[in-house]
Coordinates of C-alpha atoms in Angstrom, one line a residue:
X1 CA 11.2 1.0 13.7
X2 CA 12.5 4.5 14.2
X3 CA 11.6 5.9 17.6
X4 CA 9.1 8.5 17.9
X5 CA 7.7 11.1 20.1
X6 CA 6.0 14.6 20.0
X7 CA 6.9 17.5 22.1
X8 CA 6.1 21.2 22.8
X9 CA 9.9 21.6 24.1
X10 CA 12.5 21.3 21.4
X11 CA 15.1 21.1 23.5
X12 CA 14.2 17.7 24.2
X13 CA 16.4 16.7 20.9
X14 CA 18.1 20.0 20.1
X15 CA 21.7 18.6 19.8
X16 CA 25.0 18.2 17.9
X17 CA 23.1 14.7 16.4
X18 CA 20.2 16.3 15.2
X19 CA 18.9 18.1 12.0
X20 CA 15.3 20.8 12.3
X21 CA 13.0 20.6 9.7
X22 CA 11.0 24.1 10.0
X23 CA 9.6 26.6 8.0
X24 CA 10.4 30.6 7.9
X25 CA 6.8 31.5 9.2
X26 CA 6.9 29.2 12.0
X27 CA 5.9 30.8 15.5
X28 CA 8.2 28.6 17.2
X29 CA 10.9 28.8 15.2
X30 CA 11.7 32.1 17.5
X31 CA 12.1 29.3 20.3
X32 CA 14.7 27.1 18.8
X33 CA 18.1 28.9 20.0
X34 CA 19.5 29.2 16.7
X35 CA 22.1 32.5 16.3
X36 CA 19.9 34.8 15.0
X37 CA 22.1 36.2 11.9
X38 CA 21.6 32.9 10.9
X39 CA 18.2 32.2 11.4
X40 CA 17.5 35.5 9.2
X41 CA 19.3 34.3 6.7
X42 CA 17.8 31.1 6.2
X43 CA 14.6 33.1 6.5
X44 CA 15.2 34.6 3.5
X45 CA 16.7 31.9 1.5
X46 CA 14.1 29.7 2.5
X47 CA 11.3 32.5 0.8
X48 CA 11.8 30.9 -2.6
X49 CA 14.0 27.9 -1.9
X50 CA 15.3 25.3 0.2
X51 CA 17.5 26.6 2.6
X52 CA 20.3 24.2 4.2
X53 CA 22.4 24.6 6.5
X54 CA 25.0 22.3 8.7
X55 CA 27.3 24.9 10.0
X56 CA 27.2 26.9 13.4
X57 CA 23.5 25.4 13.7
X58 CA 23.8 25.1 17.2
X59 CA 22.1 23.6 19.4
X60 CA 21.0 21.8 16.4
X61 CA 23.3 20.2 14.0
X62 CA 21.7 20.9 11.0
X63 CA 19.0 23.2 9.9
X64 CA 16.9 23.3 6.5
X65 CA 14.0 25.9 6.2
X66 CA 11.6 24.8 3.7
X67 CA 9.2 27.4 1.4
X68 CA 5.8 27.6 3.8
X69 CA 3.8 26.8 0.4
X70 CA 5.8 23.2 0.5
X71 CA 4.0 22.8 3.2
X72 CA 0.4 22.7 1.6
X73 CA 1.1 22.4 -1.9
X74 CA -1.0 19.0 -3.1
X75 CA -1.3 16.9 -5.3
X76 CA 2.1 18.0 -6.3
X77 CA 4.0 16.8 -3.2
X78 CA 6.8 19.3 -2.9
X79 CA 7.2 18.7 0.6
X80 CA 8.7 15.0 0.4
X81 CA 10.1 15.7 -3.1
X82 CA 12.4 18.3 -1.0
X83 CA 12.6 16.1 1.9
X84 CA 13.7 12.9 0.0
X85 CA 17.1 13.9 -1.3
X86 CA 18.3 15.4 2.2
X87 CA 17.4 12.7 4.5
X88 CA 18.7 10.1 1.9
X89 CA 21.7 10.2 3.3
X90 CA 21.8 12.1 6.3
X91 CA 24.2 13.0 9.0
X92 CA 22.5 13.0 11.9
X93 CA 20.6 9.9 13.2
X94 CA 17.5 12.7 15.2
X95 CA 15.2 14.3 12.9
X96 CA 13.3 16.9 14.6
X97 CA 10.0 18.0 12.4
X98 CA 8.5 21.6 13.1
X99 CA 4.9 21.0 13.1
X100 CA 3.4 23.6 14.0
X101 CA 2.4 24.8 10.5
X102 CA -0.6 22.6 10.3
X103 CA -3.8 22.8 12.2
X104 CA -4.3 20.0 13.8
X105 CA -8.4 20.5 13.7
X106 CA -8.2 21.1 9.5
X107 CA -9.0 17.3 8.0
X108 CA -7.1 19.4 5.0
X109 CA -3.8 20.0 7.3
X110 CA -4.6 16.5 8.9
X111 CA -4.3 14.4 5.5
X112 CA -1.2 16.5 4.9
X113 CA 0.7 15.6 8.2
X114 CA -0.3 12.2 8.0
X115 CA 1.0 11.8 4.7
X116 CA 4.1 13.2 5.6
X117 CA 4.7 10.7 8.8
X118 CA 4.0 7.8 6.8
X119 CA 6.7 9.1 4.6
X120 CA 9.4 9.5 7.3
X121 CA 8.3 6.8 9.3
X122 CA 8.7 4.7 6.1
X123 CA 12.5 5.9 5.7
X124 CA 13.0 3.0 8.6
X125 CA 13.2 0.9 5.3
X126 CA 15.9 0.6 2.4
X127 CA 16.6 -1.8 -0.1
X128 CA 19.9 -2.4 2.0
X129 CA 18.3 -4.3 4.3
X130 CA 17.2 -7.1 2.3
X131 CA 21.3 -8.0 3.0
X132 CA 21.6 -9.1 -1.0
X133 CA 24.9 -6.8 -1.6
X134 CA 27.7 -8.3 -0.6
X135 CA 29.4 -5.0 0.6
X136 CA 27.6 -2.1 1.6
X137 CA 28.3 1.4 3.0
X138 CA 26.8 1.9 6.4
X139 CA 25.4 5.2 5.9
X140 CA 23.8 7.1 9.0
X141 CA 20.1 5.9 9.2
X142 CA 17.3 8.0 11.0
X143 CA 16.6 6.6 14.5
X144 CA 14.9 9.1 16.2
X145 CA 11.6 11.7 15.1
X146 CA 10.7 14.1 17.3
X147 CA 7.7 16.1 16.3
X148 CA 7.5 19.5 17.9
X149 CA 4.2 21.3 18.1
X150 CA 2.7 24.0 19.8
X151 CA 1.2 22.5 23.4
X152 CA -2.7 22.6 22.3
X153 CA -1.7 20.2 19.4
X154 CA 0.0 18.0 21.0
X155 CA -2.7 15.1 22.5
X156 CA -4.1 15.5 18.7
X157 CA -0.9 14.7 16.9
X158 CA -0.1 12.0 19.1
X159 CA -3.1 10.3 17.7
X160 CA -1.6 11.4 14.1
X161 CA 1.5 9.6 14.9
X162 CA 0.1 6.2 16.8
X163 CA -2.0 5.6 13.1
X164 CA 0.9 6.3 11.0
X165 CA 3.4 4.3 13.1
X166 CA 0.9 1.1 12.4
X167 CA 0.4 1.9 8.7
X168 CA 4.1 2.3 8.1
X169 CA 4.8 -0.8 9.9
X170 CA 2.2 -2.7 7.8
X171 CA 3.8 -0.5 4.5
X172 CA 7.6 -1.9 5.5
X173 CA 6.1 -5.2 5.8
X174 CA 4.7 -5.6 2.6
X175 CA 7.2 -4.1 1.2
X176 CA 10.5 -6.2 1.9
X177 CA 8.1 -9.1 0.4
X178 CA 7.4 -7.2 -2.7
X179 CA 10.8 -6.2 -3.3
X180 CA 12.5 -9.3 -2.9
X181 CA 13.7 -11.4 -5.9
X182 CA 11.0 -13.7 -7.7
X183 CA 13.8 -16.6 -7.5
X184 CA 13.5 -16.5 -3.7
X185 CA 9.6 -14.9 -3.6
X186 CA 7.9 -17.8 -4.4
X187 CA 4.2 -18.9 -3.3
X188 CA 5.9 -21.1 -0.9
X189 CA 7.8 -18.6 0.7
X190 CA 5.2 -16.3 0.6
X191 CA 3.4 -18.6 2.9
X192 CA 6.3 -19.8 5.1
X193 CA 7.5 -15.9 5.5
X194 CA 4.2 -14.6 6.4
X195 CA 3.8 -17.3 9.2
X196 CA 6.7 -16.6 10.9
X197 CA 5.9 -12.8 10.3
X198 CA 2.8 -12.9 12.1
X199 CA 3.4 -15.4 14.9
X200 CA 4.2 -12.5 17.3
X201 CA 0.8 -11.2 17.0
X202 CA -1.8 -13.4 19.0
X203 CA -4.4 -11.5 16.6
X204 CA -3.6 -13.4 13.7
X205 CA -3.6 -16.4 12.3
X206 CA -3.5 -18.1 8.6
X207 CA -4.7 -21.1 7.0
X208 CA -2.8 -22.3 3.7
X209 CA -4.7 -24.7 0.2
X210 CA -1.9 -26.8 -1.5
X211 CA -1.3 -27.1 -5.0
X212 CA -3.8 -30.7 -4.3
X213 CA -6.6 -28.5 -2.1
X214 CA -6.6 -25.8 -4.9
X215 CA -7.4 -28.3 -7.3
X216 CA -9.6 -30.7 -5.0
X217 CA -11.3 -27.4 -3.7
X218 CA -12.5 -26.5 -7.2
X219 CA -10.0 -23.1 -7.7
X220 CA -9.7 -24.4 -11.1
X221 CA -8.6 -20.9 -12.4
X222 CA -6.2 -20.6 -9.9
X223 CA -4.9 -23.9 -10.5
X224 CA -4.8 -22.9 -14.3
X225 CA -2.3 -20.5 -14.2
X226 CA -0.1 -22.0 -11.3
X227 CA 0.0 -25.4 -13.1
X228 CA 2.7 -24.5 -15.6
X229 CA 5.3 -23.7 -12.8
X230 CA 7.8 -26.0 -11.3
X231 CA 6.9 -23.3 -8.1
X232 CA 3.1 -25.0 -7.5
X233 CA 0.5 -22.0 -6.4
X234 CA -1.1 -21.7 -2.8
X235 CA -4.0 -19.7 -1.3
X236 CA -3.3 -18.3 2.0
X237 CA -6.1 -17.7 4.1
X238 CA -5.1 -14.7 6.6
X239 CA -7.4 -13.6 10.3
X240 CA -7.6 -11.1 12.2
X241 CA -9.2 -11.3 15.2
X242 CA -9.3 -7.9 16.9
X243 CA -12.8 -8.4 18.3
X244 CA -14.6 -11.8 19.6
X245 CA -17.9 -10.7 17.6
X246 CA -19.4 -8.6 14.9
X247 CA -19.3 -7.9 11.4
X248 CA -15.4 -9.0 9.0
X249 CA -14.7 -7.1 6.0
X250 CA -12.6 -9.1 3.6
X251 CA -9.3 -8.3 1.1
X252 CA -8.2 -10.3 -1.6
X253 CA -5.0 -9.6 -3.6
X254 CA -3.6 -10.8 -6.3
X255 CA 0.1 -12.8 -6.0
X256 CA 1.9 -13.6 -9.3
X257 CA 5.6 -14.1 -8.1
X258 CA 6.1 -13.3 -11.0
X259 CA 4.6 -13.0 -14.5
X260 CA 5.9 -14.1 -17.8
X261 CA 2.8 -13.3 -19.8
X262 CA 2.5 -17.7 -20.0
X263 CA 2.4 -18.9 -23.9
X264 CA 1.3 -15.0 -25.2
X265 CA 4.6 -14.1 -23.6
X266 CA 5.9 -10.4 -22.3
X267 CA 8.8 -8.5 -24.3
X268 CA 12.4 -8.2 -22.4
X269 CA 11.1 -5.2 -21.1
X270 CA 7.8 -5.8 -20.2
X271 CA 9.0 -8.8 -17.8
X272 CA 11.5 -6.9 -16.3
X273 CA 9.5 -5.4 -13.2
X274 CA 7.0 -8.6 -12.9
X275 CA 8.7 -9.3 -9.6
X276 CA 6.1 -7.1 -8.3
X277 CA 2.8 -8.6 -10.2
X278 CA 2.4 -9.8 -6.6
X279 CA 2.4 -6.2 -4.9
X280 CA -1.8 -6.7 -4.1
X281 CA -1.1 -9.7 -2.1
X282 CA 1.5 -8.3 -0.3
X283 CA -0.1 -4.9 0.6
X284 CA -3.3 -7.4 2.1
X285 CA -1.0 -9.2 4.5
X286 CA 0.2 -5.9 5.2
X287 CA -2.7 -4.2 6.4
X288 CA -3.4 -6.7 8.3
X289 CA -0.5 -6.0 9.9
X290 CA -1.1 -2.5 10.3
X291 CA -4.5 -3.5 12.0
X292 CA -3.1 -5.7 14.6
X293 CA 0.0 -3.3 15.4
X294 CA -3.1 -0.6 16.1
X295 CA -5.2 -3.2 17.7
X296 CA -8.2 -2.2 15.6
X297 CA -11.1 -4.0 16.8
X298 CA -12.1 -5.0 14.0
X299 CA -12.6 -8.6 12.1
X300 CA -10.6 -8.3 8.9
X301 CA -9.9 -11.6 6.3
X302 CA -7.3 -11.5 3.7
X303 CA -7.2 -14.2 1.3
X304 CA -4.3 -14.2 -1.0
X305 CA -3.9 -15.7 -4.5
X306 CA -0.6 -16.8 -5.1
X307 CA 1.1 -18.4 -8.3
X308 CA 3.9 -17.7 -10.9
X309 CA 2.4 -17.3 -14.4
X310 CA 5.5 -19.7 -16.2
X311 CA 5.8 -21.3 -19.6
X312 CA 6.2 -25.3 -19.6
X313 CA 4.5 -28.3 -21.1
X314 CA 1.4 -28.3 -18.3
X315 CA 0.9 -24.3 -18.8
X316 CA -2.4 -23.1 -20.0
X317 CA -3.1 -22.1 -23.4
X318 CA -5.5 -19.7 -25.5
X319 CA -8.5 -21.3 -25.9
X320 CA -8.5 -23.2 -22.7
X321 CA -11.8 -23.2 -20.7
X322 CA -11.7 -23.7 -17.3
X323 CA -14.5 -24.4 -14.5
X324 CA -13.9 -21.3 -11.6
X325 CA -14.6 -22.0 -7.7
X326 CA -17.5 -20.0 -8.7
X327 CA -19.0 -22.3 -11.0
X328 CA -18.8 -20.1 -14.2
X329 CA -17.3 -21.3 -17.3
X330 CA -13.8 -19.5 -18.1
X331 CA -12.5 -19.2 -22.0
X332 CA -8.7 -18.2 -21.4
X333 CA -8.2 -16.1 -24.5
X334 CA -5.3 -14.5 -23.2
X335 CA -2.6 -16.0 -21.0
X336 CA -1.1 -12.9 -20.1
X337 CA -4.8 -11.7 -18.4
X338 CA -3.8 -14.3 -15.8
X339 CA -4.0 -11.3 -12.5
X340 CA -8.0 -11.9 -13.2
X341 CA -8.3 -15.5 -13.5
X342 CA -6.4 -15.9 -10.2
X343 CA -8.3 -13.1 -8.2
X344 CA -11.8 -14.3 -9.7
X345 CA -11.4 -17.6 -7.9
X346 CA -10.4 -15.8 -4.6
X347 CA -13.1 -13.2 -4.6
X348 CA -15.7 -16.0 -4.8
X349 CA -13.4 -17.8 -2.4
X350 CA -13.7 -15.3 0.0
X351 CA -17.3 -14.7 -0.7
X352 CA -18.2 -18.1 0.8
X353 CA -16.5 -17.1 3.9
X354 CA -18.7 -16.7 7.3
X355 CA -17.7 -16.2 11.0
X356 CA -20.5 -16.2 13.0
X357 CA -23.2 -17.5 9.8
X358 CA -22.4 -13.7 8.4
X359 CA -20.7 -13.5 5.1
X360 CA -18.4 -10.5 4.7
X361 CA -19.8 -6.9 4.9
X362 CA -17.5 -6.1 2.0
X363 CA -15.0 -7.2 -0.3
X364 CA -12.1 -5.2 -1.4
X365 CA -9.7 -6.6 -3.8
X366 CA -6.2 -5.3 -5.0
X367 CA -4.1 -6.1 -7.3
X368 CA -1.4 -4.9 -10.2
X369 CA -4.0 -5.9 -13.3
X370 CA -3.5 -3.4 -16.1
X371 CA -1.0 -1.3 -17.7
X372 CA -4.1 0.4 -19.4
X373 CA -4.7 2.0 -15.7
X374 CA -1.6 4.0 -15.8
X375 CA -2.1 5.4 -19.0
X376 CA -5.5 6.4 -17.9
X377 CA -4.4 7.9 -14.5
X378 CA -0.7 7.7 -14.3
X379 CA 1.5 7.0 -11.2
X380 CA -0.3 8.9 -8.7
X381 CA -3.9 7.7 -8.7
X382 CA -5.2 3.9 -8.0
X383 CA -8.0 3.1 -10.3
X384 CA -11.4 2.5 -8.3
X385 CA -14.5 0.2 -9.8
X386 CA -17.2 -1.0 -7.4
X387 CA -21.1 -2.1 -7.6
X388 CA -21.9 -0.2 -4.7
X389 CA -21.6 3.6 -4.8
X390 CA -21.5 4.0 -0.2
X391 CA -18.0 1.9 -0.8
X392 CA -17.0 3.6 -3.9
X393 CA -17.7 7.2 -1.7
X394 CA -16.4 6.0 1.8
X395 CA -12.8 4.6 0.0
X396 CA -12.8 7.8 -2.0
X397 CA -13.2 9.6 0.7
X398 CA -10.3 8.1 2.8
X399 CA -7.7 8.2 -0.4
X400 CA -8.4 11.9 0.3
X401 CA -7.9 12.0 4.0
X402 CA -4.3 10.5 3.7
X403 CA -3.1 11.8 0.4
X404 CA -3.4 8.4 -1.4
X405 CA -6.1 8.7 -3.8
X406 CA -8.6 6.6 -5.7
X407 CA -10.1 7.7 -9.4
X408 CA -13.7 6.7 -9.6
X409 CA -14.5 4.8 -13.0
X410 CA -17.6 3.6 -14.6
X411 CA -18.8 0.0 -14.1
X412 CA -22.2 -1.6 -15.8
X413 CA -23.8 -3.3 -17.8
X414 CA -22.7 -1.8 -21.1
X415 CA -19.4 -3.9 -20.3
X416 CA -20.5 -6.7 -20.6
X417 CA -19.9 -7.7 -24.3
X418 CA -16.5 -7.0 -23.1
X419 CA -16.5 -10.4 -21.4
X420 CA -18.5 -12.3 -23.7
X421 CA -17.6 -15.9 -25.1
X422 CA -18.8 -17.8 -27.5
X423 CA -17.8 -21.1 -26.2
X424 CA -17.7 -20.4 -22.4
X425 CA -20.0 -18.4 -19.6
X426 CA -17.2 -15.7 -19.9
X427 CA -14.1 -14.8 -21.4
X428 CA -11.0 -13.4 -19.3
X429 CA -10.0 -10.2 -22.0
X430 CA -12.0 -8.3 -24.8
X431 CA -11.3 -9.1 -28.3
X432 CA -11.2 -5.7 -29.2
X433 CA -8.5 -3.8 -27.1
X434 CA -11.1 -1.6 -25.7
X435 CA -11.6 -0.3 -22.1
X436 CA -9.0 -2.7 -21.1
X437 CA -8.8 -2.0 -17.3
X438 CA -12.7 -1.6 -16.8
X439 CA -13.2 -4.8 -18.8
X440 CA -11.1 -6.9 -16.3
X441 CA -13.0 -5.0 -13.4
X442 CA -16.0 -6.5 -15.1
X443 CA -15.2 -9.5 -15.5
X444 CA -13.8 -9.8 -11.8
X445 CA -18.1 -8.4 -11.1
X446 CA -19.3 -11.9 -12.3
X447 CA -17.3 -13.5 -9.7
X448 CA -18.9 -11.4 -6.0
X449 CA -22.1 -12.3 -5.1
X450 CA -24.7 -9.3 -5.7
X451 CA -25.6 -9.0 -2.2
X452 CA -21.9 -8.8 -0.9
X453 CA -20.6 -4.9 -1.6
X454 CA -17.4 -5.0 -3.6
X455 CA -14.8 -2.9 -5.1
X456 CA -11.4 -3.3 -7.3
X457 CA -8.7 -1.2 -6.8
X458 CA -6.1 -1.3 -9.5
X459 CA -2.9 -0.1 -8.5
X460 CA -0.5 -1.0 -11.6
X461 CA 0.8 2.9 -11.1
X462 CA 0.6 3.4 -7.6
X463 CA 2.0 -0.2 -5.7
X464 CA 5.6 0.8 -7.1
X465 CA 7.8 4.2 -6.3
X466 CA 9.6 5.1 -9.3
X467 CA 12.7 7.3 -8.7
X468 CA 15.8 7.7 -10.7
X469 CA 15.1 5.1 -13.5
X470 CA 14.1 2.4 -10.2
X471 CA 10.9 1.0 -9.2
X472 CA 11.0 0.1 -6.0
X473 CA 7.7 -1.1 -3.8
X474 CA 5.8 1.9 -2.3
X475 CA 2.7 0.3 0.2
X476 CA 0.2 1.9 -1.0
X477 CA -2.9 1.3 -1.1
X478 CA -2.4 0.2 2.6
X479 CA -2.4 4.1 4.4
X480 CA -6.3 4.1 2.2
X481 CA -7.4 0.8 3.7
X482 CA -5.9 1.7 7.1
X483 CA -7.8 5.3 7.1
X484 CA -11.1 3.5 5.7
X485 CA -10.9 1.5 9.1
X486 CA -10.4 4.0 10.8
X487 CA -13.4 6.1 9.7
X488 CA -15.7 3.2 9.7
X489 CA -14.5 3.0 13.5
X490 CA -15.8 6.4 14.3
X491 CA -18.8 6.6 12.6

């Protein structure tokens, strides 16, 4: 993990190794020691541009002054759009940050530093590191952050930068899972990597069904779409104890290793990306994580459905029905709507958890469902359904606090032809192409008991960064669930 500190004295890292990230109407940029020639000149660059600078910086090594609007312009996100391709690949292993733009007390200027640690802090990670080239070029790596801030700020953005430090952690976590290849990220490994990742924390613990429990345990849709694989499915069963007593809230997430679309199979470039059809399940175990690195004490249980959704002779077919753990009825009209089937089993799963005789106080499940998402709200927003309108308000409310954002959308009983079936209790897709994303949240409804408050968040657009033609895994909607915990803490 990089190092991290905040300061009111930048000289603390103001040295040859280091590059200042400021901004031309900083108060303390006055402070710095840089020639002042220089400093005006960047100034004035930096009015209406990004101003650079690696020459004759001293006591710094580099400089870059970025426009002061960059510094508040959302949903846009200027700030880490300039930021990305300059500490890329950087020359200098300290990065000193100039925070004393933001207002520590403004929830506004809070969601926008926050957002900006967990983007630095989250630089600690690169596809490198997975070790699957066989030559690579060392490039310099950010070791250090220092944030510099005005003294009365300082005890405040400490705080900032604990919570962000645990989130990223959880973030990188999740995401070295997601990213890796679905030849080595099977549901076994899934399993045997988490237990080892999680032995160092005396806060959690895991239980793990077999392909035999699934099916002796009644997780018949579960079973259904892992039973075509020569990789059987599991259902991991992740604790966190931060606290003896009181209330759990518990996760589910969807984990598809990956996702052929079964017998109603996926185009060439449809399947290409289905590596990351387990991206819910991942981003669970990771903020789990995240809690225990913070020591929230809090009870949290994640329960994750794992399985590759393959073609062979035992796969499941249209027209299949299928008893749930549930105890509803399940016509499989479509093969490729496996996300659903799999998540149904573990929401009702998780629904019959208790510690302490309580069942959960909530149930949040995540998951890449539907393309139909993104064309609804693009790459930016996670799509938000939920029964229970405090949830729906108190997760909407955090997406804002942290600059990863829900989109509220409608969820009744008008849906409900969507999910009709002649033959069965319920089918898994409409048979008329219509309200795709809020007909799976629908269907996934049927499956959480009506006293238990649940929500669905799909996050087809937002689990993946795309840059450059690549999608890589991007952690969210972990910094949402993290601040959610964080407010229910408080209150």
């Amino acid at each position: 993990m990089i190092k991290s500190q905040v300061t009111s004295d930048y000289s603390v890292s103001a040295d040859a190794d280091s590059h200042l990230i400021s901004f031309p109407s900083s108060i303390l940029l006055a402070q710095a020691g840089l020639h002042v020639e220089l400093l005006c000149a960047l100034q004035k660059d930096a009015s209406t541009s990004v101003a650079d600078c690696s020459y004759g910086c001293h006591p710094f090594g580099r400089v870059t002054l970025l426009p002061t609007d960059h510094g508040f312009d959302y949903p846009s996100h200027k700030l880490q759009a300039a930021l990305r391709p300059l500490l890329r690949k950087t020359h200098c292993s300290a990065l000193t940050v100039d925070c004393s733009l933001w207002d520590t007390e403004s929830q506004t200027d809070r969601a926008q530093l926050t957002s900006l640690l967990i983007f630095l802090l989250n630089l600690d990670y690169q596809l490198s590191d997975l070790g699957l080239k066989s030559t690579t070029i060392q490039n310099q790596r950010i070791t250090q952050l220092t944030l510099w801030c005005q003294p009365h700020h300082q005890t405040s953005l400490e705080k900032l930068l604990r919570e962000a430090k645990a989130t990223s952690v959880g973030m990188m976590a999740a995401r070295r899972i997601a990213d890796l290849p679905s030849d080595r990220c099977t549901p076994e490994f899934i399993v045997t990597e988490i237990e080892k990742l999680i032995a160092p924390y005396r806060s959690l613990r895991c239980e793990i069904l077999e392909e035999n429990q699934i099916k002796l345990q009644g997780l018949g849709l579960l079973h259904a779409v892992g039973k075509g694989a020569s990789n059987p499915p599991r259902l991991m069963i992740l604790r966190y104890e931060g606290r003896d007593q009181g209330p759990f809230s518990a996760y589910v997430g969807k984990g598809i290793t990956f996702d052929t679309g079964g017998l109603w199979l996926k185009g060439g470039d449809g399947m290409y990306t289905m590596k990351y059809d387990m991206c819910g399940a991942a981003n669970v175990f990771g903020l789990l994580i995240a809690a225990a690195e913070l020591k929230l004490p809090v009870r949290l249980i994640g329960v994750l459905a794992l399985a590759e959704n393959m073609i062979g002779p035992d796969a499941m077919r249209p027209g299949d029905v299928v008893t749930s753990y549930s105890g509803l009825n399940v016509e499989i009209n479509n093969t490729d709507a496996e996300g659903r089937l799999v998540l149904a089993d573990a929401i009702a799963y998780a629904s019959k958890l208790t510690l302490d005789d309580q069942q959960p106080q909530y149930i949040i499940d995540m998951a890449t469902l539907t393309g139909a998402v993104v064309k609804a709200l693009g790459y930016d927003l996670t799509g938000l359904w939920s029964q229970n309108q405090e949830l729906s308000h108190k997760l909407t409310q955090a997406g804002r606090e942290v600059r990863d954002e829900v989109w509220s959308l409608p969820l009744d009983a008008r849906f409900a032809p969507q999910v009709e079936s002649a033959i069965a209790d319920v089918c898994n897709t409409p048979t008329n192409n219509a309200a795709i994303s809020t007909s799976a949240a629908y269907f996934l409804s049927r499956f959480c008991p009506d006293d238990i408050p649940w929500a669905h968040l799909d996050i087809s657009g937002t689990a993946l960064w795309r840059e450059q033609g690549r999608s890589v895994a991007s952690g969210r909607p972990i910094p949402l669930l993290m601040q959610h915990l964080l407010n229910d803490l408080e209150k």
